[in-house]
Amino acid sequence: MQTYLCRQVPSAGGIGLATDVYTPSGGGSFPVVLVRTPYHRTGLQNLAPRFVERGYALVVQDCRGKFDSQGIFEPLVYEAVDGQITLDWIANHKWCNGKIGLWGRSYLGIFQVPAASGAHEALRCIAPSVAPGSFFRDWIRYDGCFALGNAVRWSLIHASCPTQPPLDHFDWDELYQLENTDAIAARVGFATPVLKTWAARDAYDEYWEAIDQNRMHEHITVPGLHVGGWFDHLTRGQYEAYKNIRDHGATAAARRGQRLLIGPWGHKNTGTTGTEHRRYGDWEFGLEADYPVLAHELQFLDFHLRDEDNGLASQQAVKVFLMGANRWLELADWPAPEIQLQNWYLDSDGSANMRTGNGKLSPTPPVSDASDTYIYNPAAPVPTRGGAIYWGLEARGPVDLRALLERPDILYYRSEPLAEQLTVVGDIELELQVQSSAEDTDFIARFCVEEPTGSIICLTLGSQRCRYRCSWSDPEPLAKDQKTRILVQLGQLAYVFQRGSRIALVLTSSDFPRILPHPNTMAGPWQEGALVVARNSILHGPAIRSRLQLPVIEL
């Protein structure tokens, strides 16, 4: 293997981008795989042989303003221009045979759609994994709710200076409690301007629009492989990229060539192997969960960059791990054409609070009107536990929630024990009729299985800040104490509810530190003002539809 280290690729504004090139020995021209990273390009040195041994040249580049690259790092902002200039630089070297693919996970996946949106003639495919699409909805705000743990932790570690700042002199839980970005900067000893920017831009505006990858998908001209995990906080981005490019890609090759792979993993173990790849949270998924993700990605790259007839063309477009049965499921598309939508209605006699309440989920609508009410105090938020949450937070993935259900500010709805198994495969939506004493509030939902043992395990979660119920760009306050319809996107799932288990739903208005507690006003994150205690209600009845919509499939 030959290496060419730290070339400064000239980009816009005369900025030099530090770039390493690894090629097979002996000279010649090769298909090229490009990776761009803010985490230091030297981190790919150990992985380079996996590509080079297959006949690839691997190009690894520090993002603008990171480590040995010049300029200032502004997350997401320069990925299109720098990525497209780098593609052109690669294509004009003799060691490139005119075919380039993009690969990488997390931020290494984020750069790919912006780079590919320029439709460079040498680009043949992209392979992003665990990467968001709309950063306003998917990364910095979860459908409007400010993603505290994500925004603070990632920005301080990766967007405060060219390298990585010292982090041992403070505790993350301490930072999450501070009153604003200035207090955070004072405590850690350095400023993080992008955190202030993310907090201040509290509506979808030109800043968010410019970096919204969902708006770039229609410009993609090449096939893509999108990889994620059921318990990664960014997996919705994989589905949206797959579906958007499939439906609106710029070429027939792009529209026909999208693929999706989702396993029972979180953000950081998607590409691992061994025991770590088979277990997440409280659940062990068996040997089949230890799927060779990199080998799958290399098969995809080989097909498009080396023209190998390696069986990829005969595979279904979608491969997902069916939890509960703990096996892989191949589908022609997502959502699967054969799904049937099934409604499960929320019901109670007005006391669904806590696990001891009488909240019900039923396939038939309620026969009488009722409302379930709780008091949400932002000074005493519900702690984060379970589901697809940011890698820096604990109690991730499928973990037991029963301890949370001792709180009166949580509502719990569950079905009767299932007489037969129920297989849910697809996108889950929750329609709620809500009422609040506040001008704005959050609703946070966890879709769960209650196992025959009594364990309550979060399968998916979703949230909605009410001000954005009609528009991300034009926030609208609630009419206080008036019935309002909201939709909560609960993400995607492939899970078999076994006979004797129950479908379950947990509802509340806080999720700390995953989400910055909402003050129940129209103030933005960390803005000054008094916290308001809200009286929040879920309404249901024969003509008041609060329901789960489940995509059910028979296998």
XYZ file of C-alpha atoms in Angstrom:
555
model
C 0.000 0.000 0.000
C 1.314 3.419 -0.949
C 0.389 6.510 1.064
C 0.449 10.203 0.225
C -0.121 12.098 3.459
C -1.460 15.567 4.167
C -1.837 17.122 0.773
C -3.599 20.467 0.983
C -6.429 20.304 -1.541
C -7.348 23.907 -2.448
C -11.006 24.687 -1.868
C -13.195 27.804 -2.018
C -11.586 30.914 -0.594
C -8.109 29.441 -0.934
C -8.689 27.121 2.035
C -6.412 24.071 2.040
C -8.014 20.778 3.012
C -5.641 18.223 4.563
C -5.964 15.022 2.568
C -4.395 11.557 2.734
C -4.380 9.194 -0.244
C -3.894 5.433 0.085
C -3.411 3.431 -3.135
C -2.472 -0.140 -4.021
C 1.241 -0.632 -4.556
C 2.730 -0.654 -8.019
C 1.047 2.375 -9.518
C -1.869 2.515 -11.940
C -5.383 3.948 -11.797
C -8.091 2.723 -9.461
C -11.671 3.330 -8.447
C -11.651 5.753 -5.516
C -13.552 5.869 -2.226
C -13.709 9.322 -0.600
C -14.229 9.898 3.120
C -14.408 13.354 4.739
C -14.311 13.710 8.537
C -14.204 16.281 11.362
C -12.778 13.608 13.685
C -9.219 13.567 12.222
C -8.389 11.681 9.090
C -5.719 9.597 10.875
C -8.552 7.656 12.479
C -9.055 5.888 9.151
C -5.482 4.570 8.895
C -6.334 1.163 10.303
C -9.327 0.788 7.996
C -7.505 1.868 4.827
C -6.139 -1.625 4.052
C -9.687 -3.039 3.814
C -10.281 -0.764 0.829
C -6.823 -0.847 -0.721
C -6.646 -4.646 -0.654
C -9.803 -4.737 -2.801
C -8.188 -2.514 -5.414
C -9.456 0.884 -4.272
C -7.653 4.132 -3.708
C -8.913 5.576 -0.425
C -8.932 9.352 0.023
C -9.468 10.668 3.566
C -9.825 14.372 4.251
C -10.154 16.581 7.336
C -13.186 18.850 7.069
C -12.573 22.577 6.747
C -11.253 24.006 10.011
C -10.573 20.625 11.624
C -7.150 19.300 12.587
C -4.740 19.953 9.681
C -7.239 21.611 7.320
C -7.310 25.390 7.101
C -10.260 27.692 7.733
C -12.970 27.668 10.371
C -15.196 24.669 11.001
C -18.872 25.537 10.671
C -20.737 22.254 10.977
C -22.672 21.282 7.836
C -22.144 24.615 6.076
C -19.263 23.844 3.683
C -19.869 20.167 2.988
C -21.344 20.796 -0.477
C -18.666 23.128 -1.814
C -15.701 21.334 -0.223
C -17.018 17.895 -1.133
C -17.642 18.822 -4.764
C -14.233 20.506 -5.165
C -12.563 17.435 -3.678
C -14.385 15.159 -6.119
C -13.051 17.262 -8.962
C -9.537 17.181 -7.504
C -9.627 13.373 -7.263
C -10.991 12.909 -10.776
C -8.073 14.881 -12.229
C -5.383 12.590 -10.777
C -3.900 9.700 -12.713
C -4.452 7.263 -9.829
C -8.233 7.740 -10.289
C -9.796 5.659 -13.065
C -12.782 7.991 -13.342
C -15.050 6.191 -10.838
C -15.586 7.577 -7.334
C -17.794 6.443 -4.451
C -18.515 8.059 -1.065
C -18.540 6.129 2.212
C -18.770 6.791 5.938
C -20.811 6.862 9.145
C -22.254 9.673 11.272
C -20.651 12.964 10.146
C -18.722 10.867 7.596
C -22.153 10.066 6.204
C -23.444 13.635 6.508
C -21.037 15.037 3.917
C -22.158 12.655 1.188
C -25.497 14.020 0.003
C -24.197 17.627 -0.237
C -21.125 16.431 -2.135
C -23.240 14.250 -4.428
C -25.803 16.993 -5.100
C -23.353 18.610 -7.541
C -23.805 15.602 -9.886
C -20.095 15.176 -10.627
C -19.612 12.965 -13.680
C -17.082 10.706 -11.901
C -19.347 9.966 -8.936
C -20.946 6.521 -9.153
C -22.511 5.849 -5.744
C -22.862 6.943 -2.108
C -22.968 4.844 1.081
C -23.947 7.026 4.067
C -24.972 5.526 7.410
C -26.394 6.826 10.714
C -26.714 10.341 9.272
C -29.609 12.832 9.619
C -31.382 14.571 6.758
C -33.179 17.657 8.061
C -30.907 18.988 10.779
C -33.611 21.242 12.216
C -36.003 18.313 12.773
C -33.621 15.391 13.144
C -30.476 16.510 14.930
C -30.677 19.881 16.729
C -34.389 19.666 17.347
C -36.421 16.506 17.490
C -39.549 17.681 15.679
C -39.147 21.064 17.334
C -37.962 19.931 20.794
C -34.441 21.232 21.436
C -32.043 18.264 21.489
C -30.076 19.313 24.560
C -27.825 16.286 25.053
C -27.018 16.017 21.369
C -26.414 19.722 20.737
C -24.304 20.382 23.846
C -22.174 17.267 23.833
C -21.397 17.096 20.104
C -20.758 20.798 19.657
C -18.439 21.128 22.662
C -16.390 18.093 21.668
C -16.235 18.647 17.915
C -17.136 22.233 17.045
C -15.232 24.328 19.601
C -11.716 24.244 18.173
C -9.713 22.608 15.352
C -8.754 19.608 17.486
C -10.553 18.494 20.658
C -10.677 20.665 23.783
C -9.952 19.404 27.309
C -13.069 17.794 28.754
C -12.071 16.225 32.075
C -12.725 19.243 34.264
C -16.519 19.173 34.133
C -19.437 16.765 34.237
C -21.940 16.567 31.378
C -24.894 16.329 33.755
C -23.665 19.553 35.349
C -23.625 21.340 31.974
C -27.139 20.205 31.095
C -28.410 22.029 34.201
C -26.887 25.431 33.329
C -29.111 28.326 32.358
C -27.718 29.316 28.940
C -24.848 29.002 26.463
C -22.853 31.756 28.191
C -22.963 29.838 31.458
C -21.838 26.691 29.648
C -18.921 28.568 28.042
C -17.908 30.042 31.394
C -17.943 26.627 33.036
C -15.917 24.773 30.385
C -13.571 27.693 29.673
C -14.183 28.088 25.958
C -16.930 29.357 23.676
C -18.855 27.238 21.182
C -20.413 29.738 18.754
C -22.374 27.156 16.797
C -24.281 26.106 19.937
C -25.438 29.690 20.360
C -26.441 29.788 16.675
C -28.405 26.555 16.932
C -30.279 27.768 19.987
C -31.053 31.219 18.568
C -32.470 29.980 15.254
C -35.670 28.600 16.713
C -37.624 28.325 13.470
C -36.865 26.772 10.104
C -35.198 29.649 8.232
C -32.627 30.189 5.480
C -29.844 28.773 7.667
C -31.617 25.445 8.163
C -32.881 25.390 4.590
C -29.356 25.712 3.182
C -28.153 22.603 5.035
C -31.365 20.559 4.744
C -30.403 17.404 2.885
C -34.026 16.521 2.196
C -34.010 19.459 -0.227
C -30.887 18.075 -1.931
C -32.214 14.594 -2.626
C -33.835 15.581 -5.912
C -30.376 16.468 -7.249
C -28.828 13.065 -6.519
C -27.880 11.187 -9.696
C -26.381 7.967 -8.295
C -27.386 4.823 -6.369
C -27.136 4.889 -2.581
C -26.905 2.444 0.319
C -28.378 3.873 3.538
C -27.469 2.042 6.765
C -28.880 2.633 10.231
C -29.928 1.083 13.525
C -33.318 0.750 15.169
C -31.948 2.477 18.264
C -29.941 5.239 16.607
C -31.364 8.723 17.155
C -30.735 9.598 13.473
C -32.255 6.609 11.679
C -35.196 8.561 10.270
C -32.642 10.251 7.995
C -31.842 6.905 6.361
C -35.488 6.251 5.528
C -36.104 9.751 4.219
C -33.002 9.664 2.003
C -34.013 6.267 0.647
C -37.595 7.324 -0.091
C -36.864 10.842 -1.356
C -34.175 9.776 -3.820
C -36.245 6.759 -4.877
C -39.165 9.053 -5.693
C -37.441 12.271 -6.810
C -33.812 11.488 -7.688
C -32.382 13.275 -10.740
C -31.768 10.120 -12.801
C -33.373 6.751 -13.345
C -30.209 5.131 -11.968
C -30.636 7.056 -8.725
C -34.340 6.305 -8.429
C -33.846 2.586 -9.072
C -30.618 2.250 -7.128
C -31.475 3.149 -3.516
C -31.000 0.483 -0.840
C -31.696 0.347 2.890
C -30.129 -1.759 5.668
C -31.339 -1.398 9.280
C -30.174 -3.583 12.173
C -30.816 -3.765 15.944
C -28.047 -1.330 16.758
C -27.400 2.152 18.119
C -25.318 4.981 16.731
C -21.862 3.781 17.733
C -22.132 0.003 17.247
C -23.631 -0.121 13.756
C -20.293 -1.041 12.199
C -18.844 -3.175 14.988
C -18.599 -6.953 15.230
C -18.916 -9.598 17.921
C -20.854 -9.483 21.180
C -21.165 -5.690 21.005
C -22.986 -6.071 17.702
C -25.494 -8.615 19.023
C -26.633 -6.818 22.164
C -28.125 -3.396 22.818
C -29.739 -2.163 25.998
C -31.360 -5.067 27.842
C -31.821 -7.248 24.774
C -29.657 -9.916 23.192
C -30.532 -10.314 19.498
C -28.663 -13.498 18.636
C -25.972 -14.410 16.146
C -27.828 -13.053 13.112
C -27.578 -9.529 14.520
C -23.786 -9.681 14.117
C -24.171 -8.777 10.468
C -21.021 -7.832 8.493
C -22.030 -4.252 7.708
C -18.719 -3.222 6.143
C -18.723 -6.319 3.925
C -22.245 -5.397 2.797
C -21.107 -1.855 2.022
C -18.057 -3.135 0.136
C -20.289 -5.421 -1.936
C -22.322 -2.343 -2.866
C -19.190 -0.365 -3.741
C -17.755 -3.268 -5.751
C -20.956 -3.508 -7.786
C -20.946 0.161 -8.734
C -17.238 1.006 -8.826
C -15.691 -2.250 -10.020
C -18.629 -3.562 -12.091
C -18.589 -6.867 -10.222
C -21.453 -9.285 -10.796
C -21.524 -10.131 -7.086
C -25.192 -10.915 -6.498
C -26.237 -7.430 -5.392
C -28.627 -7.030 -8.312
C -30.638 -10.078 -7.221
C -31.102 -8.826 -3.648
C -34.182 -6.967 -2.441
C -33.798 -3.211 -2.004
C -34.567 -3.257 1.737
C -33.118 -5.480 4.445
C -34.231 -4.947 8.052
C -33.751 -6.915 11.246
C -37.101 -8.181 12.527
C -36.842 -7.777 16.289
C -38.885 -10.172 18.368
C -38.229 -12.900 15.799
C -34.524 -11.949 15.697
C -33.994 -12.618 12.014
C -33.456 -10.595 8.858
C -36.349 -9.612 6.645
C -35.913 -8.646 2.998
C -38.497 -6.346 1.420
C -39.030 -4.996 -2.072
C -39.555 -1.477 -0.715
C -40.203 0.652 2.344
C -42.915 0.884 3.419
C -43.595 -2.697 2.332
C -46.431 -2.760 -0.246
C -48.240 -5.530 1.643
C -48.720 -3.715 4.967
C -52.162 -3.065 6.382
C -52.724 -0.011 8.586
C -54.300 -0.832 11.916
C -55.716 1.720 14.369
C -55.323 1.364 18.120
C -57.392 3.927 20.040
C -56.502 5.558 23.347
C -59.142 5.108 26.024
C -59.595 5.400 29.804
C -62.078 6.584 32.378
C -59.952 9.721 32.865
C -57.158 8.233 34.942
C -54.361 6.875 32.731
C -51.666 8.297 35.010
C -48.832 5.989 36.027
C -48.652 2.248 35.520
C -51.488 1.724 38.005
C -53.862 3.855 35.894
C -56.522 2.552 33.544
C -55.230 3.709 30.180
C -56.169 1.362 27.377
C -55.259 0.756 23.743
C -58.059 -0.866 21.792
C -58.719 -1.669 18.122
C -62.214 -0.214 18.602
C -62.979 3.473 19.355
C -64.009 4.518 22.884
C -67.706 4.575 23.708
C -67.517 7.717 25.862
C -65.524 10.939 26.068
C -62.764 11.339 28.645
C -59.493 13.158 29.200
C -56.298 12.168 30.956
C -54.512 15.060 32.647
C -51.123 15.577 34.240
C -49.120 18.516 35.531
C -45.899 19.222 33.654
C -43.388 21.205 35.694
C -40.261 22.047 33.642
C -38.274 22.376 36.880
C -38.862 18.655 37.581
C -38.612 16.923 34.189
C -38.993 13.231 33.447
C -35.516 11.680 33.084
C -34.460 10.260 29.728
C -34.695 6.497 29.526
C -34.953 4.101 26.608
C -35.367 4.201 22.872
C -33.364 5.711 20.043
C -31.402 8.304 21.992
C -28.083 10.043 21.453
C -25.011 7.894 22.051
C -23.746 10.188 24.823
C -26.782 9.509 27.030
C -27.252 6.433 29.162
C -30.104 3.913 29.421
C -30.166 3.691 25.641
C -32.195 1.381 23.466
C -34.481 -1.408 24.693
C -34.433 -0.891 28.465
C -37.142 -1.354 31.089
C -39.208 1.793 31.760
C -41.188 0.634 34.777
C -39.334 2.926 37.179
C -40.514 5.970 35.207
C -44.141 4.958 35.485
C -44.193 5.747 39.190
C -44.451 9.418 38.227
C -47.902 11.074 38.044
C -46.785 13.255 35.096
C -46.700 10.177 32.839
C -49.688 8.605 31.106
C -49.670 4.915 30.240
C -51.914 3.109 27.776
C -51.758 -0.605 27.021
C -53.676 -3.231 25.116
C -55.047 -6.461 26.461
C -52.593 -9.369 26.183
C -52.433 -10.285 22.505
C -54.172 -13.545 21.589
C -51.960 -13.933 18.522
C -48.616 -12.525 17.517
C -48.662 -9.168 15.738
C -45.925 -8.120 13.307
C -45.407 -4.367 12.919
C -43.204 -3.316 9.986
C -43.221 0.301 8.816
C -43.701 3.918 9.887
C -45.657 4.520 13.094
C -47.778 7.616 13.594
C -49.574 8.858 16.691
C -52.544 11.188 16.334
C -53.477 13.034 19.515
C -56.178 15.434 20.540
C -54.515 17.535 23.218
C -55.284 20.447 25.501
C -52.935 22.626 27.526
C -53.180 25.509 29.953
C -49.939 26.876 28.405
C -49.371 28.794 25.179
C -46.944 26.097 24.055
C -45.739 22.736 25.349
C -44.142 19.460 24.288
C -45.649 16.010 23.943
C -43.252 13.078 24.013
C -44.273 9.509 23.277
C -42.601 6.122 23.638
C -44.067 3.164 21.778
C -43.397 0.053 23.835
C -43.966 -3.632 24.362
C -45.128 -4.797 27.770
C -43.698 -8.260 28.037
C -45.440 -11.103 29.893
C -42.766 -10.701 32.582
C -44.012 -7.146 33.213
C -41.032 -5.395 31.654
C -41.974 -2.330 29.593
C -39.465 -1.876 26.771
C -39.290 1.196 24.528
C -39.221 0.264 20.831
C -39.495 3.708 19.238
C -40.037 7.261 20.393
C -41.177 10.605 19.018
C -41.901 14.132 20.126
C -43.711 17.254 18.989
C -43.385 20.862 20.107
C -46.892 22.175 19.641
C -45.912 25.561 18.146
C -44.653 23.708 15.037
C -47.760 21.567 14.537
C -48.663 23.385 11.308
C -45.336 24.819 10.116
C -41.642 24.578 10.972
C -41.048 28.140 9.774
C -44.082 29.910 11.287
C -44.507 28.851 14.935
C -48.032 29.283 16.263
C -49.061 29.338 19.944
C -51.756 27.086 21.280
C -55.205 28.327 22.104
C -55.100 27.766 25.850
C -57.406 25.043 27.184
C -58.742 24.350 23.705
C -58.691 20.993 21.926
C -55.863 20.813 19.373
C -54.860 18.008 17.025
C -51.172 17.101 16.765
C -49.292 14.312 15.008
C -46.280 12.644 16.585
C -43.985 10.721 14.250
C -42.888 7.664 16.197
C -40.311 6.527 13.701
C -39.871 3.190 11.970
C -40.026 -0.326 13.338
C -39.849 -4.013 12.469
C -40.974 -5.984 15.518
C -43.021 -9.087 16.329
C -45.271 -8.685 19.357
C -45.486 -12.202 20.753
C -48.679 -13.802 21.971
C -49.324 -12.707 25.565
C -47.445 -9.420 25.254
C -49.157 -6.031 25.153
C -48.863 -3.004 22.884
C -48.063 -0.028 25.110
C -47.706 3.748 24.887
C -46.045 6.134 27.346
C -46.901 9.850 27.083
C -45.471 12.855 28.906
C -44.061 16.346 28.217
C -40.366 16.134 29.147
C -37.362 13.935 28.471
C -34.269 15.334 30.198
C -31.434 15.621 29.206
C -32.337 14.322 25.775
C -34.566 17.384 25.384
C -34.167 20.779 27.079
C -37.237 21.131 29.326
C -39.806 23.313 27.592
C -40.709 26.398 29.695
C -44.295 26.198 28.366
C -43.965 29.614 26.746
C -43.095 30.776 23.241
C -39.519 31.512 24.343
C -36.705 29.803 22.502
C -34.041 27.559 24.087
C -32.327 29.173 27.093
C -34.122 32.499 26.637
C -34.785 34.395 29.835
C -38.202 34.191 31.368
C -40.112 32.424 34.082
C -40.900 28.742 33.794
C -44.619 28.031 33.549
C -46.235 24.931 35.015
C -48.661 23.445 32.469
C -51.780 21.361 32.885
C -51.726 19.041 29.853
C -54.431 16.652 28.750
C -54.995 13.890 26.188
C -58.603 13.787 24.988
C -60.352 10.750 23.528
C -63.861 9.606 22.740
C -66.169 8.315 19.983
C -65.678 11.482 17.928
C -62.351 12.574 19.449
C -59.749 10.483 17.733
C -56.534 9.861 19.634
C -54.950 6.797 18.079
C -51.865 4.871 17.116
C -51.621 3.888 13.471
C -49.620 0.682 13.138
C -48.398 -0.858 9.855
C -49.090 -4.570 10.241
C -47.853 -7.362 7.988
C -48.484 -11.098 7.811
C -45.361 -13.180 7.280
